[in-house]
mmCIF file of C-alpha atoms in Angstrom:
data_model
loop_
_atom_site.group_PDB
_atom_site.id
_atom_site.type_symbol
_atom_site.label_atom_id
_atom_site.label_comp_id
_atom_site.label_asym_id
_atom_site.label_seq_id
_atom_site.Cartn_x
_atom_site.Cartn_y
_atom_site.Cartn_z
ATOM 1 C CA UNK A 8 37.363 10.077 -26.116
ATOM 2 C CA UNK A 9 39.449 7.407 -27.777
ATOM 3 C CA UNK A 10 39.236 3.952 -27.023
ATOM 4 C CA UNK A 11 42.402 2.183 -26.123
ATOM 5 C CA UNK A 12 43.117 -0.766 -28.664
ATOM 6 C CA UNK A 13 41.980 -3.385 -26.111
ATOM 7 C CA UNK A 14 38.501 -2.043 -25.282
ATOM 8 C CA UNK A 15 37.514 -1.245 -29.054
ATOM 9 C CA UNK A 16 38.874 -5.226 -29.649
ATOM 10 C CA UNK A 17 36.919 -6.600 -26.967
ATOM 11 C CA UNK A 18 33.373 -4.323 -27.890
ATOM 12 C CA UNK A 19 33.900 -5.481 -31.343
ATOM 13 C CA UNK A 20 34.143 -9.512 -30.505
ATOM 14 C CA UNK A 21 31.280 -8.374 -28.061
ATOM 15 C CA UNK A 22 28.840 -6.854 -30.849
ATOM 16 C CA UNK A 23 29.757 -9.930 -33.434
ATOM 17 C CA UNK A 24 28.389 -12.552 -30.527
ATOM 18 C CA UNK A 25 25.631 -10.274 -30.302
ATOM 19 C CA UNK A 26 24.807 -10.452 -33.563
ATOM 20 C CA UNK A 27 25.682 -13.845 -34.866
ATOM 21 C CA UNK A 28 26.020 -15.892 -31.421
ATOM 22 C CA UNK A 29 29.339 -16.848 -32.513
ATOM 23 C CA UNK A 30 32.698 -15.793 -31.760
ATOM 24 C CA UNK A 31 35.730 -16.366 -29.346
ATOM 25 C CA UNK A 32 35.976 -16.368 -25.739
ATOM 26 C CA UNK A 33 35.311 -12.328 -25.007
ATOM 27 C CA UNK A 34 38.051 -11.770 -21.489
ATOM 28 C CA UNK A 35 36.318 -10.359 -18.366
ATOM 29 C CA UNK A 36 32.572 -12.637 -19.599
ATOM 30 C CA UNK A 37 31.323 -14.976 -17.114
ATOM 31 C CA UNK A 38 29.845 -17.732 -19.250
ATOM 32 C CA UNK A 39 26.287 -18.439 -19.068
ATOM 33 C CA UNK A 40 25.334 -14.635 -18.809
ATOM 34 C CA UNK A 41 26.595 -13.110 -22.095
ATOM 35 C CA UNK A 42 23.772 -14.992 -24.396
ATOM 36 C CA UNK A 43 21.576 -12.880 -22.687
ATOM 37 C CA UNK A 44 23.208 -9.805 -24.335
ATOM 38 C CA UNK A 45 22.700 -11.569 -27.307
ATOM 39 C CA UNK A 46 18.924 -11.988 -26.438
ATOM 40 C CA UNK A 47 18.038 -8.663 -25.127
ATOM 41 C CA UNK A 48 19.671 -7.007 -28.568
ATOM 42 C CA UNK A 49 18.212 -8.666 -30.349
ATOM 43 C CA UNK A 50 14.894 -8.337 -28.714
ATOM 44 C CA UNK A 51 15.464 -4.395 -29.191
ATOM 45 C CA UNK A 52 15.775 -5.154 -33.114
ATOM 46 C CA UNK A 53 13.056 -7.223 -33.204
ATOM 47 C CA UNK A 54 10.312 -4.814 -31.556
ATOM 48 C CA UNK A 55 12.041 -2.292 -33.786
ATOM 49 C CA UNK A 56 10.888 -4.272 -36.510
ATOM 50 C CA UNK A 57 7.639 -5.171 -35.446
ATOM 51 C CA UNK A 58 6.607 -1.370 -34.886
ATOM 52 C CA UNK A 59 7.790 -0.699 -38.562
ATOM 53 C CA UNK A 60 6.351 -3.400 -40.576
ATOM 54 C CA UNK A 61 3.381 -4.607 -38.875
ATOM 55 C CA UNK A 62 2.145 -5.483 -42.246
ATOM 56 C CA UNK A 63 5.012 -7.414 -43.601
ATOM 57 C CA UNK A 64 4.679 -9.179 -40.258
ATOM 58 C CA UNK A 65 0.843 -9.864 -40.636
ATOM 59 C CA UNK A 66 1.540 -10.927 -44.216
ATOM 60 C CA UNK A 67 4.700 -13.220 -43.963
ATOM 61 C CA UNK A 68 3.365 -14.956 -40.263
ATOM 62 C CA UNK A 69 5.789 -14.828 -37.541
ATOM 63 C CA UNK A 70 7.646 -17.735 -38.695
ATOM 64 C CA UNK A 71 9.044 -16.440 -41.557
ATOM 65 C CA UNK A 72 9.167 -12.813 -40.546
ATOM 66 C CA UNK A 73 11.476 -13.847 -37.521
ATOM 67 C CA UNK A 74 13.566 -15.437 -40.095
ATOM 68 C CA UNK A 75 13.721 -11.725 -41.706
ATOM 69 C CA UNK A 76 14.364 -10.282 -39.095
ATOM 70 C CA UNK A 77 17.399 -12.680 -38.439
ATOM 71 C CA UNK A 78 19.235 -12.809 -41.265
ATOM 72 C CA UNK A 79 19.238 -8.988 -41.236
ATOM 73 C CA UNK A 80 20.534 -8.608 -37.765
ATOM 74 C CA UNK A 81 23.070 -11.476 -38.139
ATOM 75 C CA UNK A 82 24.220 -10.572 -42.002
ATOM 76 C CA UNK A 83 23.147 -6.982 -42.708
ATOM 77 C CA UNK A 84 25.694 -5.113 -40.516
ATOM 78 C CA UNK A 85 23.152 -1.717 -40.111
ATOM 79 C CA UNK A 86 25.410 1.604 -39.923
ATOM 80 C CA UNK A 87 22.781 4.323 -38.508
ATOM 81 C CA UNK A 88 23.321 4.928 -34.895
ATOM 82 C CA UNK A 89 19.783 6.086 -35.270
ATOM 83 C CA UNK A 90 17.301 3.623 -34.367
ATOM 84 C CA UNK A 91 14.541 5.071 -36.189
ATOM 85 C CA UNK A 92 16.135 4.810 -39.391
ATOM 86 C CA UNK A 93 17.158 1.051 -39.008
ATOM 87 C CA UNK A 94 14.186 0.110 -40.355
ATOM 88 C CA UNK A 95 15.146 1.782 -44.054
ATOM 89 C CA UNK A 96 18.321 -0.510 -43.364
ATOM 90 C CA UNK A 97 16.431 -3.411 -42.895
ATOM 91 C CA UNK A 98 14.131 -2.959 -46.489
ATOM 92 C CA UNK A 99 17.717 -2.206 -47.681
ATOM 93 C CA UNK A 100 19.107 -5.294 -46.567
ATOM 94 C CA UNK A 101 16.599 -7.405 -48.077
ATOM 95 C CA UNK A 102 16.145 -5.396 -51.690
ATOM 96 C CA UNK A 103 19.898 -5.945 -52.248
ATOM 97 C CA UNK A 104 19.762 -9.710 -51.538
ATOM 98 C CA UNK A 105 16.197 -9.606 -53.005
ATOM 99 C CA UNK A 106 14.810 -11.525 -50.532
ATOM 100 C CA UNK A 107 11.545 -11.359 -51.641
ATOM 101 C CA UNK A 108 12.486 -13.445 -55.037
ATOM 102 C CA UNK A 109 14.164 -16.132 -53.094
ATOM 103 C CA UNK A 110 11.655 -16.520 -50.761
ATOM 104 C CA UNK A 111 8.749 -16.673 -53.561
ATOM 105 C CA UNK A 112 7.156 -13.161 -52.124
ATOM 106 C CA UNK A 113 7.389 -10.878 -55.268
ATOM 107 C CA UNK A 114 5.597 -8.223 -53.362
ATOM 108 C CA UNK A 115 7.905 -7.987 -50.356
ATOM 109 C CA UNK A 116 10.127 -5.042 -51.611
ATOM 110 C CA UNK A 117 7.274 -3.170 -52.183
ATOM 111 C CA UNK A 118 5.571 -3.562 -49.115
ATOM 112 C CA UNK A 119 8.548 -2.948 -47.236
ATOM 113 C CA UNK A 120 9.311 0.387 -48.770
ATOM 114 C CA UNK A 121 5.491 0.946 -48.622
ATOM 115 C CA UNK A 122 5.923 0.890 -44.733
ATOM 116 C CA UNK A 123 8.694 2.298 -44.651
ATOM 117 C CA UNK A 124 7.912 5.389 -46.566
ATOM 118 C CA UNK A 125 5.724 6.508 -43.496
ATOM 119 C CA UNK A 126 7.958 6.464 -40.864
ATOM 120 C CA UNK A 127 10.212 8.715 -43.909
ATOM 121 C CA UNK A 128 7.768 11.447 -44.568
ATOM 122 C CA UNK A 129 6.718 11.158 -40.674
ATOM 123 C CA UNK A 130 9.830 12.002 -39.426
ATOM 124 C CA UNK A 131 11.399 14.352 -42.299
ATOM 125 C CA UNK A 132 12.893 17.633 -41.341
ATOM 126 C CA UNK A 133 10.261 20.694 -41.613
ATOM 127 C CA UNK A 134 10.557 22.297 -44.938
ATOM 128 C CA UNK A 135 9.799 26.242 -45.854
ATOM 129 C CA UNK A 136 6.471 26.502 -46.488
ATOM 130 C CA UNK A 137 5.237 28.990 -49.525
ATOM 131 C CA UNK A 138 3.421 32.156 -48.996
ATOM 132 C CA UNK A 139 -0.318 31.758 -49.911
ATOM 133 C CA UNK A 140 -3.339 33.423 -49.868
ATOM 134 C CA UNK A 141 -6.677 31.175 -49.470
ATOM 135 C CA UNK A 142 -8.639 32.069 -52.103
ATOM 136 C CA UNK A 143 -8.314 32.074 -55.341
ATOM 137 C CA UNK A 144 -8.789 30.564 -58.809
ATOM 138 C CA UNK A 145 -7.721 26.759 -59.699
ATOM 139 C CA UNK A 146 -6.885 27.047 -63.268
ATOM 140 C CA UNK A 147 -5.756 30.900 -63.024
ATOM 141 C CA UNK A 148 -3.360 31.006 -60.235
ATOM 142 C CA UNK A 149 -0.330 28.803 -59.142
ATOM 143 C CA UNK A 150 -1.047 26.757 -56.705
ATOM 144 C CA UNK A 151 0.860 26.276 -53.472
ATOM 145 C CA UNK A 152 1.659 23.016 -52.433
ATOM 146 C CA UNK A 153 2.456 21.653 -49.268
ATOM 147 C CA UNK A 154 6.329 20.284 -49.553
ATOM 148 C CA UNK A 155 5.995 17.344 -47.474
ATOM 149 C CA UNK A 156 4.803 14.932 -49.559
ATOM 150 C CA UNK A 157 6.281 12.138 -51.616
ATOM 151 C CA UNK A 158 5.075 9.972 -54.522
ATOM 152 C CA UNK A 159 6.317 6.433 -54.547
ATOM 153 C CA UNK A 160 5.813 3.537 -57.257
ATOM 154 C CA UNK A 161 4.984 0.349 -56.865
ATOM 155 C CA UNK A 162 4.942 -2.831 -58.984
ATOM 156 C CA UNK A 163 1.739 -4.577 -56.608
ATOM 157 C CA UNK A 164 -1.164 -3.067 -54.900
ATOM 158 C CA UNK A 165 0.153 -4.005 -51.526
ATOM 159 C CA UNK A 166 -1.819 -0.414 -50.029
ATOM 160 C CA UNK A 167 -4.611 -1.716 -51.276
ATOM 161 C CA UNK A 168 -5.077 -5.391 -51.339
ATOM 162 C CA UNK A 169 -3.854 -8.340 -49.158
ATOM 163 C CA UNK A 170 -0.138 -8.857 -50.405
ATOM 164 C CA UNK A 171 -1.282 -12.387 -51.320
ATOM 165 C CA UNK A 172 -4.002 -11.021 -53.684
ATOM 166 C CA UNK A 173 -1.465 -8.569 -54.419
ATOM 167 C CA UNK A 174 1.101 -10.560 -56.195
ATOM 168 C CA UNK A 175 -0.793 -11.507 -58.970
ATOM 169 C CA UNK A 176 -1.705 -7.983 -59.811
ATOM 170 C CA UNK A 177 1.831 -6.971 -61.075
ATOM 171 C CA UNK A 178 1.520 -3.468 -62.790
ATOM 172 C CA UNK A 179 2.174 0.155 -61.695
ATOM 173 C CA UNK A 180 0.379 1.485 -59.617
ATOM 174 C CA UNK A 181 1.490 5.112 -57.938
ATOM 175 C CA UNK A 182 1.052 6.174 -54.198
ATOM 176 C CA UNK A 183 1.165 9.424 -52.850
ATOM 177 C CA UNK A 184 1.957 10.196 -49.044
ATOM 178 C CA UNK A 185 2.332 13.686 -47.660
ATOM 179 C CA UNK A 186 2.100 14.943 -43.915
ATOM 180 C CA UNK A 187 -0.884 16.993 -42.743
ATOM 181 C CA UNK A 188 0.618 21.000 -41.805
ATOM 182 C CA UNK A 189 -0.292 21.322 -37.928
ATOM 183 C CA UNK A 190 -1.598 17.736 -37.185
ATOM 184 C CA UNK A 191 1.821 15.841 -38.203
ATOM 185 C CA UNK A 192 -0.428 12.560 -39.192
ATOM 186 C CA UNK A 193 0.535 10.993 -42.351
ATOM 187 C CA UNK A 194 -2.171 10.807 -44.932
ATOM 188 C CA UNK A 195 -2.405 8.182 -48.422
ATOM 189 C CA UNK A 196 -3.854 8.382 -51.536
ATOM 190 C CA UNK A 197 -4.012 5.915 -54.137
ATOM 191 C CA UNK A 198 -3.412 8.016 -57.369
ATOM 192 C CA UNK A 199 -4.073 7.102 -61.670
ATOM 193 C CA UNK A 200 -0.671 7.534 -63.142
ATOM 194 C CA UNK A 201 -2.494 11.106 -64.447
ATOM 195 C CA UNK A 202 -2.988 12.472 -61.510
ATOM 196 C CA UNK A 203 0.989 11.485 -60.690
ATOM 197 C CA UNK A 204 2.132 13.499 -63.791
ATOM 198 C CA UNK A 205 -0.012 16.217 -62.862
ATOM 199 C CA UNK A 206 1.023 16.249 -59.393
ATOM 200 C CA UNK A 207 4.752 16.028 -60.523
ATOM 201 C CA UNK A 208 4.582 19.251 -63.539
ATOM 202 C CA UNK A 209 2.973 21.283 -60.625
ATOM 203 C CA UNK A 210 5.593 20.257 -58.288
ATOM 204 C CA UNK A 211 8.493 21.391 -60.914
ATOM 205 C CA UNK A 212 6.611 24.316 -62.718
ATOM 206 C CA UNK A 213 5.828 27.302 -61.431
ATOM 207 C CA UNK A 214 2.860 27.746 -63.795
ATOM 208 C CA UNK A 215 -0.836 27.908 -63.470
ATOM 209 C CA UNK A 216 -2.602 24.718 -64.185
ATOM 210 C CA UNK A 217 -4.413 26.529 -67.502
ATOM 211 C CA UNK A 218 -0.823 26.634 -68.573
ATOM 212 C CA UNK A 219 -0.530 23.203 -68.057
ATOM 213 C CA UNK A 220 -3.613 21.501 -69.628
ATOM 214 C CA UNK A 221 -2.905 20.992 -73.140
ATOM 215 C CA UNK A 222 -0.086 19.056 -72.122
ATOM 216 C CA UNK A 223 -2.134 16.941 -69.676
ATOM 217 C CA UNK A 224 -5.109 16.533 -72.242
ATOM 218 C CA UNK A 225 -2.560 15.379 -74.282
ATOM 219 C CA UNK A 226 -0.499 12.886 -72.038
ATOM 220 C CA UNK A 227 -3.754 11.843 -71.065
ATOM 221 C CA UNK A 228 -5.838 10.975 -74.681
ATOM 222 C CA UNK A 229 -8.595 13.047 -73.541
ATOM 223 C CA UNK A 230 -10.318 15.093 -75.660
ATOM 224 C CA UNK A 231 -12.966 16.536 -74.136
ATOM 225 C CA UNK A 232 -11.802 20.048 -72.349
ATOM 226 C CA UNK A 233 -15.173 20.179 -70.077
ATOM 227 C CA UNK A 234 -14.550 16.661 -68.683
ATOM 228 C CA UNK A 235 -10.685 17.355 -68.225
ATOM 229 C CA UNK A 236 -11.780 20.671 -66.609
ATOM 230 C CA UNK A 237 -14.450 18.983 -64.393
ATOM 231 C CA UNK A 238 -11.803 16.495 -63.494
ATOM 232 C CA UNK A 239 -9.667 18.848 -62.297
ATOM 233 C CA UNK A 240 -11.683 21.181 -60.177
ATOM 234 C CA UNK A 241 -12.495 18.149 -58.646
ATOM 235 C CA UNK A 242 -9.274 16.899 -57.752
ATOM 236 C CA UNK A 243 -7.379 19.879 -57.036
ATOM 237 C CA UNK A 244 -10.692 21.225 -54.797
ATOM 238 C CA UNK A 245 -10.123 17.390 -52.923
ATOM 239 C CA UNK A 246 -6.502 18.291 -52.346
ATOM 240 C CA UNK A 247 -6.962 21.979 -50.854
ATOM 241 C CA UNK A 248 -9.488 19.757 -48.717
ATOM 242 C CA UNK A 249 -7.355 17.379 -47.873
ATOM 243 C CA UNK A 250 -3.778 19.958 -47.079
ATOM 244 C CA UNK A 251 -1.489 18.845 -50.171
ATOM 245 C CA UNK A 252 -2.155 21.833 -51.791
ATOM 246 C CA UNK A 253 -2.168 25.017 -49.083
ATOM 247 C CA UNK A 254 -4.016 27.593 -51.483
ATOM 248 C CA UNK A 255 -3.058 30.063 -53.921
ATOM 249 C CA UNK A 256 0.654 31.529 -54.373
ATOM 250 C CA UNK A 257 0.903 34.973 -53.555
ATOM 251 C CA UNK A 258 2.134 37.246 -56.865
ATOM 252 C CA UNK B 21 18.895 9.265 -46.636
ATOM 253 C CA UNK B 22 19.596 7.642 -50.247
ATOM 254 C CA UNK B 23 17.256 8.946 -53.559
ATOM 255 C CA UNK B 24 15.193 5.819 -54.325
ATOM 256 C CA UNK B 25 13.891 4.243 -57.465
ATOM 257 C CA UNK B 26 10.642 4.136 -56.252
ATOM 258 C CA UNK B 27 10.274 8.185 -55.180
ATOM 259 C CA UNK B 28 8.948 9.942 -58.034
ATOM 260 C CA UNK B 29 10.533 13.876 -58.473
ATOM 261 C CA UNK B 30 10.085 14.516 -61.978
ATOM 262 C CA UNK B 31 7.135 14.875 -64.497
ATOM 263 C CA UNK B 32 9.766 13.357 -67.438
ATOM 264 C CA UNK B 33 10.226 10.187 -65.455
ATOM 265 C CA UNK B 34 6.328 10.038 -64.679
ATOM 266 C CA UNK B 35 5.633 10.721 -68.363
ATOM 267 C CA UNK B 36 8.098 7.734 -69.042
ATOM 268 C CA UNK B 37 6.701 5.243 -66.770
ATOM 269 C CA UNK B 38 3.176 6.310 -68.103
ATOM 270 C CA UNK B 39 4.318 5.503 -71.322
ATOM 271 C CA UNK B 40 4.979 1.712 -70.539
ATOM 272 C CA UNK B 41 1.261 1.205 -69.592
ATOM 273 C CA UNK B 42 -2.077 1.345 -71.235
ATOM 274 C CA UNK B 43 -2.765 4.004 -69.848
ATOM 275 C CA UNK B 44 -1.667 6.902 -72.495
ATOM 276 C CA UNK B 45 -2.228 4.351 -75.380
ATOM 277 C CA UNK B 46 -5.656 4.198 -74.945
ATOM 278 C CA UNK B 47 -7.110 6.701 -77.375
ATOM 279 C CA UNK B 48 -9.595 8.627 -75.720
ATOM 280 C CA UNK B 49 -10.549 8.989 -71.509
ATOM 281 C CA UNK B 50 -11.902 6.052 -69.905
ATOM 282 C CA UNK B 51 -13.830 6.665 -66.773
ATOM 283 C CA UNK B 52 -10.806 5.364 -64.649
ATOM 284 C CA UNK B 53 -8.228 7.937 -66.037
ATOM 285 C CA UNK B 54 -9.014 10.375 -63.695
ATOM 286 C CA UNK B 55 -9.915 8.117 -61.043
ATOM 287 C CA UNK B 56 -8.299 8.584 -57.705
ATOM 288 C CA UNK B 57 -8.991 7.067 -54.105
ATOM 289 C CA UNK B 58 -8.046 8.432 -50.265
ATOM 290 C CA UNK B 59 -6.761 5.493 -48.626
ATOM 291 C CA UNK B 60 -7.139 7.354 -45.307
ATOM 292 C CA UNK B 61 -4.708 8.127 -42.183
ATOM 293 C CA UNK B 62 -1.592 5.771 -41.614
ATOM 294 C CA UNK B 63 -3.046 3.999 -38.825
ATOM 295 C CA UNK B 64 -6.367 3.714 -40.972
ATOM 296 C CA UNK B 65 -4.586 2.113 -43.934
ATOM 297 C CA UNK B 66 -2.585 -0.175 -41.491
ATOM 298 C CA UNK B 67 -5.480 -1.121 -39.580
ATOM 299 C CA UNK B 68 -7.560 -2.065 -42.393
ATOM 300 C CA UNK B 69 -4.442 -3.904 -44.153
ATOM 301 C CA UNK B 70 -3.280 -6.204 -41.218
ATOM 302 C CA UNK B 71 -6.596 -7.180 -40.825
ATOM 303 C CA UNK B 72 -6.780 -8.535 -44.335
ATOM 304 C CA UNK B 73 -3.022 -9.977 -44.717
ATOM 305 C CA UNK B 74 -3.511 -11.726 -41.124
ATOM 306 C CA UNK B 75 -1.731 -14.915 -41.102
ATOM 307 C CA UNK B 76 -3.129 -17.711 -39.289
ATOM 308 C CA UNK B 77 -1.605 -17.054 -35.426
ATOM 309 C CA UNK B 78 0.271 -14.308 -36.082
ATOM 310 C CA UNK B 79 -0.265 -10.836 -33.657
ATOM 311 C CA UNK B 80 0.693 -7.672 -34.738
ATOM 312 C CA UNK B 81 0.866 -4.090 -33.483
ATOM 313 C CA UNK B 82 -1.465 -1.535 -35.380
ATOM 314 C CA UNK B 83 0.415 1.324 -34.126
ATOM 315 C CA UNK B 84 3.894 2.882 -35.442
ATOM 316 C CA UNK B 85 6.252 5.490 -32.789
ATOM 317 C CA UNK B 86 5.779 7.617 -35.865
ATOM 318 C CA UNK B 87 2.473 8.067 -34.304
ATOM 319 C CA UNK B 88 3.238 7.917 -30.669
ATOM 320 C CA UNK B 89 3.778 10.969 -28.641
ATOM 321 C CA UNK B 90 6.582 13.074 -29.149
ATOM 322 C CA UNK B 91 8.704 11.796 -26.556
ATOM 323 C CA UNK B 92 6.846 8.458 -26.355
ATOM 324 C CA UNK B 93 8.224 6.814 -29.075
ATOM 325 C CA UNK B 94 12.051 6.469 -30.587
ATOM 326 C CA UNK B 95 11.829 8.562 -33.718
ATOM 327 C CA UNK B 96 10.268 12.481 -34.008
ATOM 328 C CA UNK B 97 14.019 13.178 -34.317
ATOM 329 C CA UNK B 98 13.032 14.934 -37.228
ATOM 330 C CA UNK B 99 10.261 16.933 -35.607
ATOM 331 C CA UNK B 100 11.461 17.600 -32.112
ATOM 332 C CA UNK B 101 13.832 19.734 -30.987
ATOM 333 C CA UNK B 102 16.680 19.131 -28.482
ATOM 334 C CA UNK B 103 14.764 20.266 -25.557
ATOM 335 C CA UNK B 104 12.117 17.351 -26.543
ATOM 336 C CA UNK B 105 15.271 15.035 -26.443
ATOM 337 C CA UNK B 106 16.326 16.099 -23.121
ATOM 338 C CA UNK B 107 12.728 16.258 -21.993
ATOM 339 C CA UNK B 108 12.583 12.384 -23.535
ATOM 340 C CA UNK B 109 16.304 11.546 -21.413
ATOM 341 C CA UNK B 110 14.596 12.818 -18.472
ATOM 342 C CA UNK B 111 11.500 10.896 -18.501
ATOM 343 C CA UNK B 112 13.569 7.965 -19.394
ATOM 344 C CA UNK B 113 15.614 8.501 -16.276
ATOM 345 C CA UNK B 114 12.569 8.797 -14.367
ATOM 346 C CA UNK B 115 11.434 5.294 -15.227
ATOM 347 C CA UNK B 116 14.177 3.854 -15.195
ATOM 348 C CA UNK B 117 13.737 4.729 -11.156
ATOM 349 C CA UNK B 118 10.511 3.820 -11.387
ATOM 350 C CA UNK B 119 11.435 0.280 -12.461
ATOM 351 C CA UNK B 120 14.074 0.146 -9.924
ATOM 352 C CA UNK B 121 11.614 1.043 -7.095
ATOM 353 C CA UNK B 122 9.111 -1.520 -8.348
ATOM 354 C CA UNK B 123 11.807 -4.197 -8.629
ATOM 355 C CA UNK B 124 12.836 -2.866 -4.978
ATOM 356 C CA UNK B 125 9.309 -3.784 -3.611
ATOM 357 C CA UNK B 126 9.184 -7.028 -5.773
ATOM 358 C CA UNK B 127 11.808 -8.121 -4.148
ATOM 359 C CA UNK B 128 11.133 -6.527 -1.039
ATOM 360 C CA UNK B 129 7.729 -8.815 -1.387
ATOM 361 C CA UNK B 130 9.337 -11.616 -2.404
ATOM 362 C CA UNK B 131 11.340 -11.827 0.527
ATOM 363 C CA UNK B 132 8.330 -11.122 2.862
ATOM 364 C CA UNK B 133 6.737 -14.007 0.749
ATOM 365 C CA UNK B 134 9.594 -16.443 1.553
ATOM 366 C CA UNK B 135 10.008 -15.013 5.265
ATOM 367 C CA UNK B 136 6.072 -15.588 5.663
ATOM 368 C CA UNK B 137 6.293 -19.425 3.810
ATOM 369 C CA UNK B 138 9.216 -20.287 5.909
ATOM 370 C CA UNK B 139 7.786 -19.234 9.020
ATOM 371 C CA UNK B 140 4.489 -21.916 8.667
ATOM 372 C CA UNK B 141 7.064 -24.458 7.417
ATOM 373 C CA UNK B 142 8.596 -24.116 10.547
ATOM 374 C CA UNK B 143 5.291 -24.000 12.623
ATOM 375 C CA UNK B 144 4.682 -27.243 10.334
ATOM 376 C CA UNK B 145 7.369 -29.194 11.399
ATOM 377 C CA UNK B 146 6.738 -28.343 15.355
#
């Protein structure tokens, strides 16, 4: 149902007090009662917050975090009705006005989308799943991977060390996070860029990983085929351990 | 939601971003090449990382709703299906009664509290 021209006027002056605390007289208010509106919102955004980036929080102190957590729900004007997702609005918020440069925190972004990237593949839709038998041979057969998984780059260690320790280890470093079939939980490994490209040609290719060797061998500088082979096995045995990779595709 | 920079798809762009580190320039493997390290769970990895980024005073919660409950937490949107929803509206409904009620017998107590401290002030003044 439509609004008539009045209400619509009157939510809108309504949700810019909310958000800023400043605004014109809003008809029908008795004052003294609508700051609490104001409050309790915000209060809403704020344990949002919290719940999302408890690490950001732990990182930044609550001083500066509340700051954060301000600015974005004053300035950053969030368009999901979905409350889950604000928090991808929030990291958004502060990459675009790149927060983290202005507020000397190089690692910020990154540990923002870091967090984030949990609640993404937590809550993505179910994908197909391929048909696959359980046993098989690694470097003979294609493998089947599990599709819900991502693989995210970051410029600082922030999964692995305390942000502050963290921002003075500027490099690439490569992160991948997939969802566990049946369980749901959300599981991380810390990955060589190798083990990315390998990851990423199996992904895109539907080849066995024999097929795929000489390129990695190459990619990689190693020479030695019993080492890269070794390797291999050993990482690709981890991840049918582990659920990334459900088994063997089925010719 | 929005590709990202960050979310790697494509071998090509991995191969490129390899290419602006050491790591393909070195000229034969080094033992960390083929290195790799499970960070654990999501609550494992945040438990372990707000202990060490703790900042004098500040509190934090080591849980996500990703993890709660379906139903006990705001997202799973994704996972559940609309009779979770309604199941989730329903529960919500039901506490919301709930924390009627209880505010019903706070003040219900509150009053007895007040009838009770009125009656000795009156007994005081006699």
């Amino acid at each position: 149902m439509k609004l008539s021209e009045d209400t619509a006027r009157i939510q809108d002056i309504l949700g810019d007090y909310c958000r800023t605390g400043e605004g014109e007289q809003i008809p029908g208010i008795i004052p003294g009662r609508v700051n609490h509106y104001r409050r309790l919102v915000y209060n809403v955004i704020r344990s949002n917050m919290d719940r999302a980036f408890p690490i950001t929080l732990a990182a930044l102190g609550e001083e500066e975090w509340d700051q954060l957590v301000q600015e974005f729900f004053s300035k950053g004007l969030p368009q999901t009705p979905q409350i889950w997702k604000l928090p991808y609005e929030f990291y958004n918020y502060h990459l675009m006005k790149e927060t983290g440069i202005r507020i000397q925190k190089p690692y910020l972004e990154d540990l923002l989308y870091f967090e984030w990237i949990e609640i993404e593949v937590h809550t993505m839709p179910d994908k197909p799943f391929p048909e696959y038998l359980s046993s098989g041979n690694i470097f003979m057969d294609r493998l089947a991977l599990n599709p819900e998984f991502e693989m995210i780059r970051l410029n600082y260690p922030v999964h692995m060390h305390p942000a502050a320790a963290a921002a003075d280890m500027k490099g690439d470093y490569f992160v991948l996070i997939f969802r566990v079939p049946d369980t749901g939980n959300v599981k991380f490994l810390n990955l060589s860029g190798i083990h990315t490209y390998i990851l990423a040609r199996l992904m895109e290719e539907d080849l066995p990983l024999k097929d795929l060797k000489g390129d990695i061998a190459q990619t990689a500088g190693i020479e030695s085929i019993k080492y890269l082979d070794d390797a291999l096995e050993k990482f690709i045995g981890d991840l049918i351990d582990k659920r990334l990779i459900l088994g063997y595709l089925k010719e | 939601m929005k590709a990202d920079k960050k979310i790697l798809k494509s071998a090509s762009i991995i191969a490129g971003a390899l290419l602006t580190t050491s790591l393909i320039a070195a000229p034969s493997a080094s033992p960390d090449i083929l290195a790799y390290n499970d960070l654990g769970s999501g609550s494992e990895v945040r438990s372990q990382l707000i202990n060490q980024n703790q900042v004098n005073g500040a509190e934090s919660t080591a849980y996500k709703f990703g993890e709660l409950k379906c139903g006990e937490g705001k997202c799973g949107e994704g996972k559940c299906g609309e009779d979770d929803k309604k199941t989730e509206a329903k529960k919500e409904d039901a506490k919301k009664a709930d924390a009627k009620t209880a505010d019903t017998q706070t003040a219900d107590a509150k009053t007895a509290d007040t009838k009770e401290e009125s009656k000795k002030k009156s007994k005081k003044k006699k």
